[in-house]
Coordinates of N, CA, C and O in Angstrom, one line a residue:
M265 N 0.7 -1.3 -0.1 CA 0.0 0.0 0.2 C 0.6 1.5 0.2 O 2.4 1.3 0.3
S266 N 0.1 2.5 -0.2 CA 1.1 3.7 -0.5 C 1.1 4.4 0.9 O -0.1 4.1 1.1
D267 N 1.8 5.2 0.6 CA 1.6 5.8 2.4 C 0.9 7.0 2.1 O 0.8 7.7 2.9
Q268 N 0.0 7.2 0.8 CA -0.9 8.4 0.8 C -2.1 7.8 1.0 O -2.6 6.8 1.2
S269 N -2.8 8.7 1.7 CA -3.8 8.1 2.4 C -5.1 9.2 1.7 O -4.6 10.5 1.5
L270 N -6.5 9.2 1.8 CA -7.1 10.2 1.2 C -7.6 10.7 2.3 O -7.9 10.7 3.6
Q271 N -7.5 12.3 1.6 CA -8.2 12.8 2.9 C -9.0 13.6 1.9 O -9.6 13.7 1.1
L272 N -10.3 13.5 2.8 CA -11.6 14.3 2.4 C -11.5 15.8 3.1 O -11.4 15.9 4.3
E273 N -12.1 16.8 1.8 CA -11.7 17.8 2.6 C -13.3 18.1 2.7 O -14.3 17.4 2.1
E274 N -13.8 18.7 3.7 CA -15.0 19.5 3.9 C -15.3 20.9 2.9 O -15.0 21.4 3.1
V275 N -16.9 20.1 2.5 CA -17.4 21.2 1.7 C -18.0 22.2 2.8 O -18.9 21.9 3.2
P276 N -17.9 23.9 2.7 CA -18.8 24.3 3.9 C -20.2 24.3 3.7 O -20.6 24.4 2.3
K277 N -21.0 24.1 4.7 CA -22.6 23.7 4.5 C -22.6 25.5 4.2 O -22.2 26.6 4.9
A278 N -23.9 25.7 3.7 CA -24.3 27.0 3.4 C -24.9 27.3 5.1 O -25.7 26.3 5.7
S279 N -25.4 28.0 5.4 CA -25.9 28.5 6.7 C -27.3 28.2 6.8 O -28.2 28.7 5.5
T280 N -28.2 28.3 7.7 CA -29.2 28.0 7.7 C -30.4 29.3 7.3 O -31.3 28.8 6.5
P281 N -29.7 30.6 7.7 CA -31.1 31.6 7.5 C -30.9 32.1 5.6 O -31.4 32.5 5.3
K282 N -29.5 31.4 5.2 CA -29.6 31.7 3.8 C -30.3 30.7 2.7 O -31.2 31.2 1.8
R283 N -30.6 29.4 3.6 CA -31.5 28.5 2.9 C -32.6 28.7 3.0 O -33.5 28.9 1.9
W284 N -33.2 29.3 4.3 CA -34.5 30.0 4.3 C -34.7 30.9 3.1 O -35.9 31.0 2.8
I285 N -34.0 32.2 2.5 CA -34.1 32.9 2.4 C -34.5 32.3 0.8 O -35.2 32.8 -0.1
I286 N -33.4 31.6 0.4 CA -33.6 30.6 -1.1 C -34.8 30.2 -1.4 O -35.3 29.9 -2.1
A287 N -34.9 29.6 -0.5 CA -36.4 28.2 -0.3 C -37.8 29.3 -0.3 O -38.8 29.9 -1.3
G288 N -37.7 30.7 0.3 CA -38.6 31.7 0.4 C -38.6 32.4 -0.9 O -40.0 32.2 -1.5
I289 N -37.7 32.6 -1.9 CA -37.5 33.4 -3.1 C -38.3 32.3 -4.0 O -39.0 32.8 -4.8
A290 N -37.7 31.1 -3.7 CA -38.5 30.1 -4.8 C -39.6 29.4 -4.8 O -40.4 29.8 -5.1
A291 N -39.6 29.9 -3.8 CA -41.4 29.7 -3.7 C -42.6 30.6 -3.9 O -43.7 30.7 -4.6
S292 N -42.0 31.7 -3.8 CA -42.9 32.9 -4.3 C -42.8 33.0 -5.9 O -43.6 33.5 -6.4
V293 N -41.3 32.8 -6.6 CA -41.6 32.7 -7.8 C -42.3 31.5 -8.3 O -43.2 32.0 -9.5
L294 N -42.6 30.1 -7.3 CA -43.5 29.5 -8.5 C -44.9 29.9 -8.2 O -45.4 29.5 -9.2
I295 N -45.1 30.5 -6.6 CA -46.6 31.2 -6.7 C -46.9 31.9 -7.6 O -47.9 32.1 -7.9
G296 N -46.4 32.8 -8.0 CA -46.2 34.1 -8.6 C -46.7 33.4 -10.6 O -47.4 33.6 -11.3
V297 N -45.8 32.1 -10.9 CA -45.9 31.7 -12.1 C -47.4 30.9 -12.2 O -48.1 31.1 -12.8
V298 N -48.0 30.3 -11.5 CA -48.7 29.6 -10.9 C -50.1 30.6 -11.3 O -51.5 30.3 -11.7
V299 N -50.3 31.7 -10.2 CA -51.2 32.3 -10.6 C -51.2 32.9 -12.1 O -52.1 33.0 -12.5
V300 N -50.0 33.7 -12.8 CA -49.9 34.2 -14.0 C -50.7 33.2 -14.9 O -51.4 33.5 -15.6
L301 N -50.5 31.7 -14.7 CA -50.7 30.7 -15.6 C -52.3 30.3 -15.5 O -53.1 30.4 -16.7
W302 N -52.9 30.7 -14.0 CA -54.4 30.5 -14.1 C -55.1 31.6 -14.1 O -55.8 31.6 -15.0
L303 N -54.5 32.9 -14.3 CA -54.9 34.0 -15.0 C -55.3 34.0 -16.5 O -56.1 34.3 -17.0
F304 N -54.2 33.3 -16.8 CA -54.1 33.5 -18.1 C -55.4 32.5 -19.0 O -56.1 32.6 -19.9
L305 N -54.8 31.1 -18.2 CA -55.8 30.2 -18.8 C -57.1 30.2 -18.5 O -58.1 30.2 -19.0
W306 N -57.7 30.5 -17.0 CA -58.8 30.5 -16.7 C -59.2 31.5 -16.2 O -60.2 31.4 -15.4
G307 N -58.7 32.6 -16.2 CA -59.1 34.0 -15.7 C -60.8 34.3 -16.2 O -61.4 34.1 -16.7
S308 N -60.5 35.8 -15.5 CA -62.0 36.3 -15.7 C -62.7 36.5 -16.7 O -61.8 36.9 -17.6
S309 N -63.5 35.6 -17.2 CA -64.2 36.0 -18.8 C -65.1 37.0 -18.5 O -65.6 37.4 -17.4
D310 N -66.1 37.8 -19.4 CA -67.2 38.8 -19.6 C -67.8 38.1 -19.4 O -68.9 38.7 -18.5
E311 N -68.4 36.7 -19.5 CA -69.6 36.2 -18.5 C -69.5 36.0 -17.2 O -70.7 36.3 -17.1
A312 N -68.6 35.9 -16.9 CA -68.4 35.8 -15.3 C -68.7 37.0 -14.5 O -69.0 37.1 -13.2
Q313 N -68.2 38.2 -15.6 CA -68.2 39.3 -14.8 C -69.7 40.2 -14.7 O -70.5 40.8 -14.3
K314 N -70.2 39.4 -16.2 CA -72.0 40.2 -15.7 C -73.0 39.2 -15.0 O -72.8 38.3 -14.3
P315 N -73.7 40.3 -14.3 CA -74.6 40.3 -13.7 C -75.5 38.9 -13.6 O -75.5 38.7 -14.3
A316 N -75.8 38.0 -12.7 CA -77.2 37.1 -13.4 C -78.4 37.4 -13.6 O -78.9 38.6 -12.8
A317 N -78.8 37.2 -14.8 CA -80.0 37.7 -15.2 C -81.3 37.0 -14.1 O -81.0 35.5 -14.0
K318 N -82.1 37.8 -13.4 CA -82.8 37.0 -12.5 C -84.0 36.4 -13.0 O -84.4 37.0 -14.5
T319 N -84.1 35.2 -12.8 CA -85.4 34.2 -13.8 C -86.4 34.1 -12.9 O -86.2 33.4 -11.8
E320 N -87.6 33.4 -13.2 CA -88.5 33.5 -12.5 C -89.2 31.8 -12.2 O -88.7 31.4 -13.6
I321 N -88.7 31.5 -11.1 CA -88.5 29.9 -11.6 C -90.0 29.3 -11.0 O -91.0 30.0 -10.3
T322 N -91.1 28.7 -12.2 CA -92.6 28.8 -11.9 C -92.1 27.0 -12.1 O -91.4 26.1 -12.3
H323 N -93.3 26.1 -11.8 CA -93.5 24.6 -11.7 C -93.4 24.0 -13.1 O -93.0 23.6 -13.4
E324 N -93.6 25.3 -14.0 CA -93.9 24.8 -15.3 C -92.5 24.4 -15.8 O -92.0 23.9 -16.7
S325 N -91.7 25.1 -15.4 CA -90.2 26.0 -16.0 C -89.2 24.3 -15.0 O -88.2 24.2 -15.7
L326 N -89.9 24.0 -14.3 CA -89.1 22.8 -13.3 C -89.7 21.2 -14.2 O -88.3 20.5 -14.5
E327 N -90.4 21.3 -14.9 CA -90.7 20.0 -15.6 C -89.7 20.0 -17.0 O -89.8 21.5 -17.9
P328 N -89.5 19.0 -17.6 CA -88.8 18.6 -18.9 C -89.7 19.1 -20.1 O -90.9 18.9 -19.7
K329 N -89.2 19.7 -21.2 CA -89.8 20.0 -22.1 C -90.0 18.8 -23.0 O -88.7 18.3 -23.5
V330 N -91.0 18.7 -23.4 CA -91.4 17.2 -24.2 C -92.0 18.1 -25.5 O -92.5 18.8 -25.7
A331 N -91.4 18.0 -27.1 CA -91.7 18.3 -28.1 C -93.2 18.1 -28.4 O -94.0 18.0 -28.0
Q332 N -93.3 16.2 -28.2 CA -94.7 15.8 -28.1 C -94.8 14.8 -27.0 O -94.3 14.5 -26.0
E333 N -96.4 14.3 -26.5 CA -97.0 13.7 -25.6 C -95.9 12.5 -25.8 O -95.5 12.2 -26.8
A334 N -95.7 11.7 -24.5 CA -95.3 10.2 -24.5 C -96.1 9.8 -25.8 O -96.7 9.3 -25.4
A335 N -95.4 8.4 -26.4 CA -95.7 7.3 -27.2 C -96.4 6.0 -25.9 O -95.9 6.4 -24.7
D336 N -97.6 5.9 -26.5 CA -97.8 4.9 -25.8 C -98.9 4.2 -27.0 O -98.7 4.7 -27.7
Y337 N -98.2 2.5 -26.8 CA -98.8 1.3 -27.6 C -99.9 0.5 -27.0 O -100.0 0.3 -25.8
V338 N -100.8 0.8 -28.1 CA -102.2 0.1 -27.5 C -102.4 -1.3 -28.6 O -102.6 -1.2 -29.8
P339 N -102.6 -2.2 -27.8 CA -102.6 -3.8 -28.8 C -103.6 -4.0 -29.1 O -104.8 -3.5 -28.2
M340 N -103.7 -4.9 -30.2 CA -105.3 -5.1 -30.5 C -105.6 -6.3 -29.6 O -104.7 -7.1 -29.3
P341 N -106.7 -6.6 -29.2 CA -107.1 -8.1 -28.4 C -106.6 -9.2 -29.0 O -106.3 -9.8 -28.0
R342 N -106.8 -9.3 -30.3 CA -105.8 -10.7 -30.9 C -105.7 -10.4 -32.4 O -106.3 -9.5 -32.9
P343 N -105.2 -11.3 -32.4 CA -104.4 -11.3 -33.9 C -105.2 -11.0 -34.9 O -106.8 -12.0 -35.2
F344 N -105.6 -10.6 -36.3 CA -106.0 -10.3 -37.4 C -106.0 -11.6 -38.1 O -104.6 -12.0 -38.5
L345 N -106.7 -12.6 -38.3 CA -106.7 -13.9 -39.1 C -107.8 -13.3 -40.6 O -108.7 -13.3 -40.2
F346 N -107.2 -14.2 -42.2 CA -107.8 -13.4 -43.0 C -107.6 -14.4 -44.1 O -106.7 -14.6 -43.9
N347 N -107.7 -14.2 -45.3 CA -107.3 -15.4 -46.7 C -107.3 -14.0 -47.2 O -107.6 -13.4 -47.9
A348 N -105.8 -14.6 -47.9 CA -105.7 -14.0 -49.1 C -105.4 -14.7 -50.7 O -104.6 -15.7 -50.1
T349 N -105.6 -14.0 -51.2 CA -105.6 -14.9 -52.8 C -104.8 -14.7 -53.2 O -104.1 -13.1 -53.7
G350 N -104.4 -15.2 -54.4 CA -103.3 -14.7 -55.6 C -102.6 -16.1 -56.0 O -102.4 -17.0 -55.5
D351 N -101.7 -15.9 -57.1 CA -100.8 -17.1 -57.6 C -102.0 -18.6 -57.2 O -101.5 -19.6 -57.5
G352 N -103.2 -18.2 -57.7 CA -104.3 -19.2 -58.2 C -104.6 -19.9 -57.0 O -104.9 -21.4 -56.8
R353 N -104.1 -19.8 -55.9 CA -104.3 -20.1 -54.5 C -105.0 -19.1 -53.7 O -104.4 -18.2 -53.4
T354 N -105.1 -19.9 -52.0 CA -105.5 -19.1 -51.3 C -104.6 -19.3 -50.0 O -104.5 -20.4 -49.6
R355 N -104.3 -18.4 -49.3 CA -103.6 -18.6 -48.0 C -104.1 -17.4 -46.9 O -105.1 -17.0 -47.0
L356 N -103.7 -18.5 -46.1 CA -104.5 -18.0 -44.8 C -103.1 -16.9 -44.2 O -101.9 -17.3 -44.0
V357 N -103.6 -16.0 -43.2 CA -102.5 -14.6 -43.1 C -102.8 -14.5 -41.1 O -104.4 -14.2 -41.2
Q358 N -102.3 -14.3 -40.9 CA -102.2 -13.8 -39.5 C -101.3 -12.7 -39.4 O -100.3 -13.0 -39.0
I359 N -101.9 -11.2 -38.4 CA -101.1 -10.4 -38.3 C -101.7 -9.7 -37.3 O -102.7 -9.6 -36.5
K360 N -100.5 -9.9 -35.9 CA -101.0 -9.3 -34.7 C -100.1 -7.5 -35.3 O -99.0 -7.3 -35.5
V361 N -100.9 -7.1 -34.0 CA -101.2 -5.2 -34.5 C -101.0 -4.4 -33.3 O -101.9 -5.1 -32.2
Q362 N -100.1 -3.6 -33.0 CA -100.4 -2.8 -32.1 C -100.4 -1.0 -32.9 O -100.3 -0.9 -33.7
L363 N -101.2 -0.2 -32.0 CA -101.2 1.4 -32.7 C -100.6 2.3 -31.5 O -100.0 1.9 -30.7
L364 N -99.8 3.0 -32.3 CA -98.8 3.7 -31.5 C -99.6 5.1 -31.6 O -100.3 5.6 -32.3
V365 N -99.6 5.8 -29.8 CA -100.5 6.7 -29.8 C -100.2 8.2 -28.7 O -98.8 7.3 -28.3
R366 N -100.0 9.0 -29.2 CA -99.5 9.9 -28.6 C -100.4 10.3 -27.0 O -101.3 11.0 -27.7
G367 N -99.8 10.1 -25.9 CA -100.6 10.9 -24.8 C -101.8 10.1 -24.0 O -102.2 9.1 -24.8
R368 N -101.9 10.0 -22.8 CA -103.0 9.5 -22.2 C -104.5 10.0 -22.7 O -105.3 8.4 -22.6
D369 N -104.8 10.7 -23.4 CA -106.4 10.9 -23.5 C -106.3 10.2 -25.0 O -107.0 9.9 -25.5
N370 N -105.6 10.2 -26.2 CA -105.4 9.3 -27.0 C -105.6 7.9 -26.8 O -106.2 7.1 -27.6
S371 N -104.7 7.3 -25.5 CA -104.7 5.8 -25.6 C -106.1 5.7 -24.9 O -106.4 4.6 -25.4
R372 N -106.5 6.4 -24.2 CA -108.0 6.4 -23.4 C -109.3 6.1 -24.9 O -109.9 4.9 -24.9
I373 N -108.8 7.0 -25.8 CA -110.1 7.2 -26.8 C -109.6 5.9 -27.8 O -110.9 5.1 -28.1
A374 N -108.8 5.5 -27.9 CA -108.3 4.0 -29.0 C -108.6 2.8 -28.2 O -109.4 2.1 -28.4
R375 N -108.4 2.7 -26.6 CA -109.1 1.5 -26.1 C -110.6 1.6 -26.4 O -111.2 0.4 -26.3
K376 N -111.2 2.8 -26.2 CA -112.6 2.9 -26.3 C -113.2 2.2 -27.6 O -114.2 1.7 -27.7
H377 N -112.2 2.6 -28.7 CA -112.8 1.9 -30.0 C -112.5 1.2 -30.6 O -112.0 0.9 -32.0
V378 N -111.9 0.0 -29.6 CA -111.0 -1.0 -30.4 C -112.0 -1.8 -31.5 O -111.7 -2.5 -32.6
P379 N -113.2 -2.0 -31.3 CA -113.7 -2.6 -32.3 C -114.0 -2.1 -33.7 O -114.3 -2.2 -34.6
L380 N -114.4 -0.4 -33.6 CA -114.3 0.4 -34.8 C -112.5 0.4 -35.6 O -112.9 0.3 -36.3
I381 N -111.8 0.0 -34.9 CA -110.7 -0.1 -35.1 C -110.0 -1.2 -35.8 O -109.8 -1.3 -37.1
E382 N -110.6 -2.2 -35.5 CA -111.0 -3.8 -35.6 C -111.4 -3.7 -36.7 O -110.9 -4.1 -38.1
D383 N -112.7 -3.5 -37.0 CA -113.6 -2.8 -38.4 C -112.5 -2.8 -39.5 O -112.5 -3.5 -40.6
A384 N -111.7 -1.5 -39.5 CA -111.2 -0.4 -40.5 C -110.1 -1.4 -40.4 O -109.8 -1.7 -42.1
I385 N -109.1 -2.3 -39.9 CA -108.0 -2.6 -40.0 C -108.5 -3.8 -41.0 O -108.1 -4.2 -41.6
L386 N -109.6 -4.6 -40.2 CA -109.6 -6.0 -41.1 C -110.7 -5.9 -42.6 O -110.1 -6.4 -42.8
T387 N -111.1 -4.9 -42.8 CA -111.8 -4.1 -43.9 C -110.6 -4.3 -45.1 O -110.4 -4.4 -45.9
T388 N -109.2 -3.4 -44.1 CA -107.8 -3.1 -45.3 C -107.4 -4.5 -45.3 O -107.3 -4.9 -46.6
F389 N -107.2 -5.2 -44.4 CA -106.9 -6.3 -44.9 C -107.3 -7.5 -45.3 O -106.3 -8.0 -46.7
S390 N -108.6 -7.3 -45.7 CA -109.4 -8.6 -46.5 C -108.8 -7.7 -48.3 O -109.4 -8.7 -48.6
R391 N -108.3 -6.8 -48.5 CA -108.6 -6.8 -49.9 C -106.9 -6.9 -49.8 O -106.9 -6.5 -51.3
A392 N -106.4 -7.3 -49.2 CA -104.7 -7.8 -49.5 C -104.3 -8.6 -50.3 O -105.3 -10.1 -50.3
S393 N -103.6 -8.9 -51.4 CA -103.6 -9.9 -52.2 C -101.7 -10.8 -51.9 O -101.2 -10.4 -50.6
I394 N -102.2 -11.5 -52.2 CA -100.6 -12.8 -51.9 C -99.4 -11.8 -52.3 O -98.4 -11.8 -51.6
E395 N -99.6 -11.1 -53.5 CA -98.3 -10.8 -54.1 C -97.8 -9.4 -53.2 O -97.0 -9.1 -52.7
Q396 N -98.9 -9.0 -52.7 CA -98.5 -7.8 -52.1 C -98.2 -8.0 -50.7 O -97.1 -7.0 -50.2
L397 N -98.6 -8.9 -50.1 CA -98.0 -9.7 -48.5 C -96.7 -10.0 -48.9 O -96.0 -9.9 -48.2
A398 N -96.1 -10.7 -50.0 CA -95.1 -11.1 -50.2 C -93.8 -10.5 -50.0 O -92.8 -11.0 -49.8
T399 N -93.8 -9.0 -50.5 CA -92.8 -7.8 -50.5 C -92.6 -7.0 -49.1 O -93.9 -6.6 -48.7
L400 N -91.9 -6.3 -48.5 CA -91.8 -5.3 -48.2 C -92.3 -4.0 -48.2 O -93.0 -3.7 -47.4
E401 N -92.1 -3.7 -49.5 CA -93.0 -2.4 -49.9 C -94.6 -2.7 -50.0 O -95.2 -1.8 -49.7
G402 N -94.9 -4.3 -50.4 CA -96.2 -4.2 -50.4 C -97.0 -4.3 -48.7 O -98.3 -4.1 -48.5
K403 N -95.9 -5.1 -47.8 CA -96.5 -5.0 -46.3 C -96.5 -3.0 -45.8 O -97.5 -3.2 -45.2
E404 N -95.8 -2.3 -46.4 CA -95.6 -1.1 -45.9 C -96.7 -0.4 -46.4 O -97.5 0.5 -45.9
Q405 N -97.3 -0.7 -47.7 CA -98.4 -0.1 -48.2 C -99.9 -0.3 -47.2 O -100.6 0.7 -47.0
L406 N -99.8 -1.7 -46.8 CA -100.7 -2.2 -46.3 C -101.0 -1.5 -45.4 O -101.9 -1.1 -44.3
R407 N -99.8 -1.4 -44.3 CA -99.6 -0.5 -43.1 C -100.0 0.5 -43.2 O -101.1 0.8 -42.3
N408 N -100.1 1.3 -44.3 CA -100.2 2.6 -44.8 C -101.7 2.4 -45.0 O -102.6 3.7 -44.4
E409 N -102.3 1.3 -45.8 CA -104.0 1.8 -46.0 C -104.4 1.7 -44.5 O -105.8 2.1 -44.0
A410 N -104.0 0.6 -43.9 CA -104.6 0.4 -42.6 C -104.6 1.9 -41.5 O -105.6 1.8 -41.0
L411 N -103.3 2.3 -41.7 CA -103.6 3.3 -40.8 C -104.9 4.5 -41.4 O -105.2 5.5 -40.4
Q412 N -105.0 4.7 -42.6 CA -105.6 5.7 -43.0 C -107.1 5.7 -42.8 O -107.9 6.1 -42.5
G413 N -107.4 3.9 -42.4 CA -108.8 3.5 -42.3 C -109.1 3.8 -40.7 O -110.1 3.7 -40.6
V414 N -108.1 3.6 -39.8 CA -108.2 3.9 -38.5 C -108.7 5.4 -38.6 O -109.2 5.7 -37.9
Q415 N -107.6 6.1 -39.4 CA -107.5 7.5 -38.9 C -109.0 7.7 -39.3 O -109.5 9.1 -38.5
S416 N -109.5 7.5 -40.3 CA -110.7 7.7 -40.9 C -112.1 7.7 -40.4 O -112.9 8.6 -40.1
A417 N -111.7 6.3 -39.8 CA -112.9 6.2 -39.0 C -113.1 6.5 -37.4 O -114.0 7.0 -37.3
L418 N -111.8 7.0 -37.2 CA -111.7 7.6 -35.6 C -111.9 8.9 -35.7 O -113.0 9.9 -35.1
S419 N -111.7 9.8 -36.8 CA -112.0 11.0 -37.4 C -113.8 11.4 -37.6 O -114.1 12.2 -37.0
K420 N -113.9 10.2 -37.9 CA -115.4 10.8 -38.0 C -116.2 10.3 -36.7 O -117.4 11.0 -36.1
V421 N -115.2 9.6 -35.9 CA -116.5 9.6 -34.2 C -116.0 10.5 -33.4 O -116.9 11.2 -32.6
E422 N -114.7 10.4 -33.5 CA -113.7 11.2 -32.4 C -113.6 12.9 -33.0 O -113.2 13.8 -32.5
G423 N -113.7 13.1 -34.4 CA -113.6 14.4 -34.9 C -111.8 14.6 -34.9 O -111.5 16.2 -35.1
R424 N -110.9 13.8 -35.0 CA -109.6 14.0 -34.8 C -108.9 12.6 -35.4 O -109.7 11.6 -34.7
S425 N -107.7 12.6 -35.8 CA -106.8 11.0 -35.7 C -107.0 11.1 -34.4 O -105.5 12.0 -34.2
V426 N -106.5 10.1 -34.0 CA -106.3 9.4 -32.5 C -104.6 8.6 -32.6 O -104.1 8.5 -31.9
V427 N -104.7 8.2 -33.8 CA -103.7 7.0 -33.8 C -103.0 8.0 -34.5 O -102.5 7.9 -36.1
E428 N -101.0 7.5 -34.4 CA -100.2 7.8 -35.3 C -99.4 6.9 -36.2 O -99.5 7.0 -37.1
R429 N -99.4 5.6 -35.4 CA -98.6 4.3 -36.3 C -99.7 3.4 -36.5 O -100.3 2.8 -34.9
V430 N -99.5 2.1 -37.3 CA -100.1 1.3 -36.8 C -99.0 -0.1 -37.2 O -98.6 0.8 -38.1
L431 N -98.6 -0.4 -36.0 CA -97.4 -1.7 -36.4 C -97.7 -2.6 -36.5 O -98.7 -3.3 -35.4
F432 N -96.9 -3.4 -37.1 CA -97.2 -5.3 -37.3 C -96.5 -5.2 -36.3 O -94.7 -5.8 -36.7
T433 N -96.6 -6.1 -35.4 CA -95.5 -7.1 -33.9 C -95.3 -8.6 -34.8 O -94.9 -9.4 -33.7
G434 N -96.6 -8.7 -35.8 CA -96.3 -10.1 -36.0 C -96.9 -10.7 -37.6 O -97.8 -10.3 -37.8
F435 N -96.1 -11.6 -38.2 CA -97.0 -12.0 -39.4 C -96.1 -12.6 -39.7 O -95.7 -13.1 -39.9
V436 N -97.4 -13.6 -40.3 CA -97.5 -15.3 -40.2 C -98.4 -15.1 -41.9 O -99.0 -15.0 -41.6
M437 N -98.0 -15.9 -42.8 CA -98.5 -16.3 -43.6 C -98.1 -17.5 -44.6 O -97.2 -18.0 -44.6
Q438 N -98.7 -18.8 -44.4 CA -98.9 -20.2 -44.6 C -100.1 -20.5 -46.2 O -100.4 -20.0 -46.3

């Protein structure tokens, strides 16, 4: 081994009050940067400085605004069974129907006039041919004709069309 020994030199430590001054300056600079960034990015806008307009709160304003009344579905009590002719033969057809109405009043009226509605729909269905029922366009045409028949019948009795749509919920052709 060599006769040389390692000698460690001591680095003088900064005095405690000097550390506190440096830490205080760094903290105030950091706080200043944060405040400037906050004001720049999320600072007060013109909308925040405007006084809030007084609005009167009423019972009607608390209810959700609905463009139309809620939809209700009125099922026909039994499916429609009828014979359709075409292609040189007769086929048995069964269609389940529900009516789309808006509001409780229209729902009540539709339920009240179920026999009248069934008559209008069955009259329309009995004119259908197999060719018409075999295509999607034909079924859509039949649905629209049934809607017109129902609306016409209800308009004569109630003075307004109550039903918005006629929906086929089941369709079987044998």
